[in-house]
PDB file of C-alpha atoms in Angstrom:
ATOM      1  CA  MET J   1      48.526 -66.431  20.677  1.00 49.00           C
ATOM      2  CA  SER J   2      49.419 -62.837  20.623  1.00 50.00           C
ATOM      3  CA  ASP J   3      46.753 -60.033  20.709  1.00 48.00           C
ATOM      4  CA  CYS J   4      45.862 -59.106  17.935  1.00 46.00           C
ATOM      5  CA  ASP J   5      44.806 -62.719  16.992  1.00 50.00           C
ATOM      6  CA  CYS J   6      42.620 -62.424  20.259  1.00 48.00           C
ATOM      7  CA  GLU J   7      40.654 -59.222  18.572  1.00 51.00           C
ATOM      8  CA  VAL J   8      40.608 -61.287  15.741  1.00 55.00           C
ATOM      9  CA  GLU J   9      38.403 -63.718  16.933  1.00 55.00           C
ATOM     10  CA  LEU J  10      36.825 -61.328  19.068  1.00 60.00           C
ATOM     11  CA  LYS J  11      35.220 -59.937  15.644  1.00 69.00           C
ATOM     12  CA  ASP J  12      34.346 -62.293  14.029  1.00 74.00           C
ATOM     13  CA  GLY J  13      32.721 -63.783  16.958  1.00 80.00           C
ATOM     14  CA  GLU J  14      30.538 -60.737  17.489  1.00 84.00           C
ATOM     15  CA  GLN J  15      29.861 -60.600  13.802  1.00 82.00           C
ATOM     16  CA  ARG J  16      28.869 -64.584  13.412  1.00 86.00           C
ATOM     17  CA  THR J  17      26.747 -63.693  17.073  1.00 88.00           C
ATOM     18  CA  VAL J  18      24.712 -60.987  15.123  1.00 87.00           C
ATOM     19  CA  LEU J  19      24.176 -63.086  12.097  1.00 87.00           C
ATOM     20  CA  TYR J  20      22.583 -65.608  13.562  1.00 90.00           C
ATOM     21  CA  TRP J  21      20.088 -63.532  15.425  1.00 91.00           C
ATOM     22  CA  LEU J  22      19.942 -61.841  12.039  1.00 89.00           C
ATOM     23  CA  LEU J  23      18.584 -65.089  10.097  1.00 90.00           C
ATOM     24  CA  SER J  24      17.000 -66.104  13.475  1.00 92.00           C
ATOM     25  CA  ILE J  25      14.541 -63.298  13.310  1.00 91.00           C
ATOM     26  CA  ASN J  26      13.970 -62.971   9.226  1.00 88.00           C
ATOM     27  CA  ALA J  27      13.913 -67.565   9.377  1.00 90.00           C
ATOM     28  CA  VAL J  28      10.464 -67.210  11.687  1.00 91.00           C
ATOM     29  CA  MET J  29       9.264 -64.311  10.821  1.00 88.00           C
ATOM     30  CA  PHE J  30       8.985 -65.370   6.697  1.00 89.00           C
ATOM     31  CA  ILE J  31       7.002 -68.501   7.836  1.00 90.00           C
ATOM     32  CA  LEU J  32       5.015 -65.946   9.740  1.00 89.00           C
ATOM     33  CA  GLU J  33       4.582 -63.204   7.488  1.00 84.00           C
ATOM     34  CA  LEU J  34       4.177 -65.610   3.961  1.00 87.00           C
ATOM     35  CA  GLY J  35       1.587 -67.444   6.166  1.00 87.00           C
ATOM     36  CA  VAL J  36      -0.712 -64.178   6.708  1.00 84.00           C
ATOM     37  CA  GLY J  37       0.411 -62.532   3.337  1.00 82.00           C
ATOM     38  CA  TRP J  38      -1.408 -65.228   1.922  1.00 83.00           C
ATOM     39  CA  PHE J  39      -4.600 -65.398   3.912  1.00 82.00           C
ATOM     40  CA  ALA J  40      -4.844 -61.185   3.674  1.00 77.00           C
ATOM     41  CA  GLN J  41      -4.218 -61.908  -0.367  1.00 76.00           C
ATOM     42  CA  SER J  42      -1.172 -58.998   0.031  1.00 77.00           C
ATOM     43  CA  THR J  43       1.139 -58.123  -2.314  1.00 73.00           C
ATOM     44  CA  GLY J  44       2.851 -56.512   0.252  1.00 70.00           C
ATOM     45  CA  LEU J  45       3.394 -58.948   3.016  1.00 77.00           C
ATOM     46  CA  ILE J  46       4.085 -61.482   0.555  1.00 79.00           C
ATOM     47  CA  ALA J  47       7.037 -58.981  -1.173  1.00 75.00           C
ATOM     48  CA  ASP J  48       8.038 -58.652   1.994  1.00 75.00           C
ATOM     49  CA  SER J  49       7.297 -62.464   3.330  1.00 81.00           C
ATOM     50  CA  LEU J  50       9.689 -62.931  -0.099  1.00 79.00           C
ATOM     51  CA  ASP J  51      12.332 -60.505   0.761  1.00 76.00           C
ATOM     52  CA  MET J  52      12.163 -61.380   4.911  1.00 82.00           C
ATOM     53  CA  LEU J  53      13.710 -65.563   3.398  1.00 83.00           C
ATOM     54  CA  ALA J  54      15.765 -63.930   0.924  1.00 78.00           C
ATOM     55  CA  ASP J  55      17.801 -62.306   4.097  1.00 79.00           C
ATOM     56  CA  ALA J  56      18.212 -65.176   5.477  1.00 85.00           C
ATOM     57  CA  ILE J  57      19.348 -67.373   3.152  1.00 80.00           C
ATOM     58  CA  VAL J  58      21.577 -64.091   2.753  1.00 78.00           C
ATOM     59  CA  TYR J  59      22.991 -63.566   6.283  1.00 84.00           C
ATOM     60  CA  GLY J  60      22.971 -67.048   6.113  1.00 85.00           C
ATOM     61  CA  ILE J  61      25.596 -65.844   2.901  1.00 81.00           C
ATOM     62  CA  ALA J  62      27.374 -63.323   5.571  1.00 80.00           C
ATOM     63  CA  LEU J  63      27.997 -66.590   8.183  1.00 84.00           C
ATOM     64  CA  TYR J  64      30.143 -68.147   6.139  1.00 81.00           C
ATOM     65  CA  ALA J  65      32.091 -66.041   5.255  1.00 79.00           C
ATOM     66  CA  VAL J  66      32.918 -64.954   8.597  1.00 80.00           C
ATOM     67  CA  GLY J  67      37.477 -65.427   9.746  1.00 77.00           C
ATOM     68  CA  ARG J  68      38.135 -65.681   6.455  1.00 76.00           C
ATOM     69  CA  ALA J  69      39.789 -63.822   4.134  1.00 79.00           C
ATOM     70  CA  ILE J  70      38.408 -60.324   2.592  1.00 80.00           C
ATOM     71  CA  THR J  71      37.717 -61.827  -1.251  1.00 82.00           C
ATOM     72  CA  ASP J  72      35.540 -64.699   0.193  1.00 79.00           C
ATOM     73  CA  LYS J  73      33.475 -62.119   2.041  1.00 77.00           C
ATOM     74  CA  ALA J  74      32.999 -59.814  -0.987  1.00 82.00           C
ATOM     75  CA  LYS J  75      31.882 -63.082  -3.117  1.00 83.00           C
ATOM     76  CA  ALA J  76      29.303 -63.865  -0.081  1.00 81.00           C
ATOM     77  CA  ALA J  77      27.943 -60.235  -0.743  1.00 81.00           C
ATOM     78  CA  LEU J  78      28.118 -60.953  -4.273  1.00 86.00           C
ATOM     79  CA  VAL J  79      26.183 -63.996  -4.313  1.00 85.00           C
ATOM     80  CA  SER J  80      24.291 -61.907  -1.648  1.00 80.00           C
ATOM     81  CA  GLY J  81      23.419 -58.729  -3.916  1.00 85.00           C
ATOM     82  CA  TYR J  82      22.676 -61.316  -7.090  1.00 88.00           C
ATOM     83  CA  PHE J  83      19.842 -63.388  -5.344  1.00 82.00           C
ATOM     84  CA  GLN J  84      18.170 -60.194  -4.588  1.00 81.00           C
ATOM     85  CA  LEU J  85      18.039 -59.789  -7.698  1.00 88.00           C
ATOM     86  CA  LEU J  86      16.295 -62.996  -8.342  1.00 86.00           C
ATOM     87  CA  LEU J  87      13.814 -61.656  -5.230  1.00 81.00           C
ATOM     88  CA  ALA J  88      13.100 -58.577  -7.512  1.00 84.00           C
ATOM     89  CA  ALA J  89      12.312 -60.781 -10.533  1.00 88.00           C
ATOM     90  CA  ILE J  90       9.799 -63.296  -8.075  1.00 82.00           C
ATOM     91  CA  ILE J  91       7.888 -60.702  -6.334  1.00 81.00           C
ATOM     92  CA  LEU J  92       7.477 -58.790  -9.629  1.00 86.00           C
ATOM     93  CA  ILE J  93       5.910 -61.784 -11.499  1.00 85.00           C
ATOM     94  CA  ASP J  94       2.991 -62.807  -8.542  1.00 78.00           C
ATOM     95  CA  ILE J  95       2.265 -58.401  -8.524  1.00 82.00           C
ATOM     96  CA  VAL J  96       1.381 -58.581 -12.094  1.00 85.00           C
ATOM     97  CA  ARG J  97      -0.485 -62.202 -10.842  1.00 79.00           C
ATOM     98  CA  ARG J  98      -3.094 -60.387  -8.747  1.00 76.00           C
ATOM     99  CA  VAL J  99      -2.529 -57.340 -11.623  1.00 80.00           C
ATOM    100  CA  VAL J 100      -3.958 -59.960 -13.737  1.00 79.00           C
ATOM    101  CA  PHE J 101      -5.623 -61.797 -11.648  1.00 71.00           C
ATOM    102  CA  GLY J 102      -7.325 -59.077  -8.989  1.00 70.00           C
ATOM    103  CA  SER J 103      -7.467 -59.381  -5.647  1.00 67.00           C
ATOM    104  CA  GLU J 104      -8.930 -58.442  -2.503  1.00 69.00           C
ATOM    105  CA  PRO J 105      -6.550 -57.652   0.681  1.00 71.00           C
ATOM    106  CA  ALA J 106      -7.277 -56.817   4.271  1.00 73.00           C
ATOM    107  CA  SER J 107      -6.303 -54.444   5.685  1.00 74.00           C
ATOM    108  CA  GLN J 108      -6.415 -54.741   9.444  1.00 80.00           C
ATOM    109  CA  LEU J 109      -4.342 -57.974   8.948  1.00 79.00           C
ATOM    110  CA  MET J 110      -2.484 -55.594   6.890  1.00 79.00           C
ATOM    111  CA  ILE J 111      -1.227 -53.437   9.968  1.00 83.00           C
ATOM    112  CA  GLY J 112      -1.260 -56.306  12.636  1.00 86.00           C
ATOM    113  CA  MET J 113       1.585 -58.090  10.074  1.00 83.00           C
ATOM    114  CA  GLY J 114       3.970 -55.584   8.620  1.00 83.00           C
ATOM    115  CA  LEU J 115       3.898 -53.576  12.848  1.00 90.00           C
ATOM    116  CA  VAL J 116       4.748 -56.658  14.193  1.00 90.00           C
ATOM    117  CA  ALA J 117       6.884 -57.355  11.343  1.00 87.00           C
ATOM    118  CA  LEU J 118       8.931 -53.130  11.683  1.00 90.00           C
ATOM    119  CA  ALA J 119       9.367 -54.710  15.381  1.00 92.00           C
ATOM    120  CA  ALA J 120      11.875 -57.429  14.842  1.00 90.00           C
ATOM    121  CA  ASN J 121      13.582 -55.690  11.497  1.00 87.00           C
ATOM    122  CA  VAL J 122      13.438 -52.847  13.831  1.00 92.00           C
ATOM    123  CA  THR J 123      15.633 -54.801  16.721  1.00 92.00           C
ATOM    124  CA  CYS J 124      17.796 -56.729  13.915  1.00 89.00           C
ATOM    125  CA  LEU J 125      19.329 -52.617  12.431  1.00 89.00           C
ATOM    126  CA  LEU J 126      19.467 -52.195  16.558  1.00 90.00           C
ATOM    127  CA  LEU J 127      21.915 -55.544  16.540  1.00 88.00           C
ATOM    128  CA  ILE J 128      23.412 -55.126  13.584  1.00 86.00           C
ATOM    129  CA  GLN J 129      24.555 -51.183  13.255  1.00 86.00           C
ATOM    130  CA  LYS J 130      27.528 -51.275  15.221  1.00 82.00           C
ATOM    131  CA  HIS J 131      29.094 -52.800  11.889  1.00 80.00           C
ATOM    132  CA  ARG J 132      27.398 -51.145   9.029  1.00 79.00           C
ATOM    133  CA  HIS J 133      31.141 -49.421   8.547  1.00 77.00           C
ATOM    134  CA  GLY J 134      32.304 -52.551   9.146  1.00 73.00           C
ATOM    135  CA  GLU J 135      33.892 -55.919   6.095  1.00 75.00           C
ATOM    136  CA  VAL J 136      31.608 -55.604   3.005  1.00 76.00           C
ATOM    137  CA  HIS J 137      29.096 -58.361   3.915  1.00 74.00           C
ATOM    138  CA  MET J 138      27.912 -56.298   7.691  1.00 79.00           C
ATOM    139  CA  ARG J 139      27.947 -53.595   5.231  1.00 80.00           C
ATOM    140  CA  ALA J 140      25.201 -55.588   2.787  1.00 78.00           C
ATOM    141  CA  SER J 141      23.604 -57.273   5.631  1.00 79.00           C
ATOM    142  CA  TRP J 142      22.767 -54.107   7.691  1.00 82.00           C
ATOM    143  CA  ILE J 143      21.921 -52.477   3.806  1.00 82.00           C
ATOM    144  CA  PHE J 144      19.375 -55.563   3.383  1.00 76.00           C
ATOM    145  CA  SER J 145      17.933 -54.405   7.563  1.00 82.00           C
ATOM    146  CA  THR J 146      16.999 -51.467   6.302  1.00 85.00           C
ATOM    147  CA  ASN J 147      15.702 -51.951   3.433  1.00 80.00           C
ATOM    148  CA  ASP J 148      13.656 -53.988   5.196  1.00 81.00           C
ATOM    149  CA  VAL J 149      13.033 -51.501   8.205  1.00 86.00           C
ATOM    150  CA  LEU J 150      11.207 -49.423   4.548  1.00 84.00           C
ATOM    151  CA  ALA J 151      10.114 -52.241   3.519  1.00 81.00           C
ATOM    152  CA  ASN J 152       7.862 -52.996   6.678  1.00 81.00           C
ATOM    153  CA  LEU J 153       6.214 -49.017   6.607  1.00 86.00           C
ATOM    154  CA  GLY J 154       5.666 -49.420   3.535  1.00 83.00           C
ATOM    155  CA  VAL J 155       2.976 -52.483   3.586  1.00 80.00           C
ATOM    156  CA  ILE J 156       1.577 -50.731   6.851  1.00 85.00           C
ATOM    157  CA  ILE J 157       1.205 -47.569   4.991  1.00 85.00           C
ATOM    158  CA  SER J 158      -1.310 -49.342   2.191  1.00 82.00           C
ATOM    159  CA  GLY J 159      -2.984 -50.813   4.973  1.00 81.00           C
ATOM    160  CA  ALA J 160      -3.622 -47.671   5.943  1.00 86.00           C
ATOM    161  CA  LEU J 161      -4.829 -46.632   2.001  1.00 85.00           C
ATOM    162  CA  VAL J 162      -6.415 -50.179   1.251  1.00 81.00           C
ATOM    163  CA  ALA J 163      -9.171 -49.174   3.704  1.00 82.00           C
ATOM    164  CA  TRP J 164      -9.465 -45.460   3.260  1.00 86.00           C
ATOM    165  CA  VAL J 165      -9.961 -46.079   0.480  1.00 83.00           C
ATOM    166  CA  GLY J 166     -11.588 -48.930  -0.176  1.00 79.00           C
ATOM    167  CA  SER J 167      -9.317 -50.486  -3.554  1.00 79.00           C
ATOM    168  CA  ARG J 168      -6.462 -53.122  -3.416  1.00 77.00           C
ATOM    169  CA  TRP J 169      -4.194 -50.788  -5.961  1.00 83.00           C
ATOM    170  CA  PRO J 170      -2.327 -49.154  -2.308  1.00 81.00           C
ATOM    171  CA  ASP J 171      -1.513 -52.290  -1.802  1.00 79.00           C
ATOM    172  CA  ILE J 172       0.186 -53.160  -5.487  1.00 83.00           C
ATOM    173  CA  ILE J 173       1.668 -50.167  -5.530  1.00 85.00           C
ATOM    174  CA  ILE J 174       3.749 -50.138  -2.406  1.00 81.00           C
ATOM    175  CA  GLY J 175       4.668 -53.386  -3.526  1.00 80.00           C
ATOM    176  CA  SER J 176       5.894 -52.690  -6.613  1.00 86.00           C
ATOM    177  CA  LEU J 177       7.519 -49.959  -4.691  1.00 85.00           C
ATOM    178  CA  ILE J 178       8.960 -52.581  -2.479  1.00 81.00           C
ATOM    179  CA  VAL J 179      10.468 -55.039  -5.920  1.00 86.00           C
ATOM    180  CA  ILE J 180      12.185 -51.062  -6.700  1.00 88.00           C
ATOM    181  CA  LEU J 181      13.261 -50.267  -2.932  1.00 84.00           C
ATOM    182  CA  ILE J 182      15.232 -54.640  -3.538  1.00 83.00           C
ATOM    183  CA  LEU J 183      17.155 -53.089  -6.174  1.00 89.00           C
ATOM    184  CA  ARG J 184      18.631 -50.576  -5.356  1.00 86.00           C
ATOM    185  CA  GLY J 185      19.687 -52.447  -2.641  1.00 82.00           C
ATOM    186  CA  ALA J 186      21.351 -55.326  -5.181  1.00 85.00           C
ATOM    187  CA  TRP J 187      22.797 -52.434  -7.067  1.00 89.00           C
ATOM    188  CA  LEU J 188      24.156 -51.235  -4.083  1.00 85.00           C
ATOM    189  CA  ILE J 189      26.150 -54.461  -2.805  1.00 83.00           C
ATOM    190  CA  LEU J 190      26.947 -55.400  -6.060  1.00 88.00           C
ATOM    191  CA  SER J 191      29.185 -51.892  -6.495  1.00 87.00           C
ATOM    192  CA  ASP J 192      30.779 -52.224  -2.805  1.00 83.00           C
ATOM    193  CA  ALA J 193      32.020 -56.083  -3.072  1.00 85.00           C
ATOM    194  CA  LYS J 194      32.935 -55.586  -6.911  1.00 88.00           C
ATOM    195  CA  ARG J 195      34.511 -52.384  -5.424  1.00 87.00           C
ATOM    196  CA  GLU J 196      35.668 -54.580  -2.626  1.00 83.00           C
ATOM    197  CA  LEU J 197      37.213 -57.110  -5.286  1.00 84.00           C
ATOM    198  CA  LYS J 198      38.975 -54.740  -7.459  1.00 85.00           C
ATOM    199  CA  GLU J 199      41.194 -52.949  -4.186  1.00 82.00           C
ATOM    200  CA  HIS J 200      42.669 -56.480  -2.498  1.00 75.00           C
ATOM    201  CA  ARG J 201      43.188 -58.411  -6.426  1.00 70.00           C
ATOM    202  CA  ALA J 202      46.295 -60.159  -6.678  1.00 51.00           C
ATOM    203  CA  PRO J 203      48.441 -58.439  -8.947  1.00 49.00           C
ATOM    204  CA  ALA J 204      49.947 -60.835 -11.759  1.00 44.00           C
ATOM    205  CA  PRO J 205      54.205 -60.326 -11.779  1.00 45.00           C
ATOM    206  CA  CYS J 206      55.677 -58.168 -13.632  1.00 46.00           C
ATOM    207  CA  CYS J 207      58.138 -60.173 -14.956  1.00 44.00           C
ATOM    208  CA  ASP J 208      60.506 -63.260 -14.311  1.00 46.00           C
ATOM    209  CA  LYS J 209      62.623 -61.633 -13.846  1.00 48.00           C
ATOM    210  CA  PRO J 210      63.081 -59.167  -9.710  1.00 48.00           C
ATOM    211  CA  CYS J 211      60.546 -55.720 -10.969  1.00 45.00           C
ATOM    212  CA  GLY J 212      62.221 -53.106 -11.686  1.00 48.00           C
ATOM    213  CA  SER J 213      65.253 -55.105 -12.693  1.00 46.00           C
ATOM    214  CA  SER J 214      66.979 -53.950 -16.003  1.00 43.00           C
ATOM    215  CA  GLN J 215      66.777 -56.502 -19.191  1.00 45.00           C
ATOM    216  CA  ASN J 216      69.674 -56.313 -19.928  1.00 47.00           C
ATOM    217  CA  SER J 217      72.311 -57.342 -17.831  1.00 44.00           C
ATOM    218  CA  GLY J 218      75.495 -55.413 -16.598  1.00 45.00           C
ATOM    219  CA  HIS J 219      76.244 -54.879 -20.075  1.00 45.00           C
ATOM    220  CA  GLU J 220      77.124 -50.770 -21.444  1.00 41.00           C
TER     221      GLU J 220
END
């Protein structure tokens, strides 16, 4: 086995380990945060929990791409980006439902759960930091983790504002901002993945004869 093969296997092994941790953390936090968010009637917490679920799924997609061709990794990132668009639509529907039917978010639960989720996502961010400039599927994972930290900060601020002004609107506004954050992340990921696919697209053969040869065979 060449030194190059050893380096590739080591890199793939590091990616798998990081992605397994990211997937596990996000899956656990999705269950925990969704339960607390539903009990607390918090749009921000529910939006953040669904973001956790989406991240767990896309980390699974990234795991599938480890060790495969660069085009497979770009396609995995592409699927992840489209999945983020679906997530934004689901959260937006929940926001509209809460605007129409009302809600009474529990600010203390929002702040407490937001702090727990923030600690989990900062851990994820530290785990993926080394790979933030790596291959396309790992760059996508970095964007997910960064967005999660920003969303958690938003939930904490939202909880504090709900307690301060005694209104549900800060929670709804923060939930809407999380949707915008997810849409921005999806756009970045899709743009990066499409650019990667375009750069590595196999060139079509120019003709039946060797490229650059004259179509007239040697007759003056």
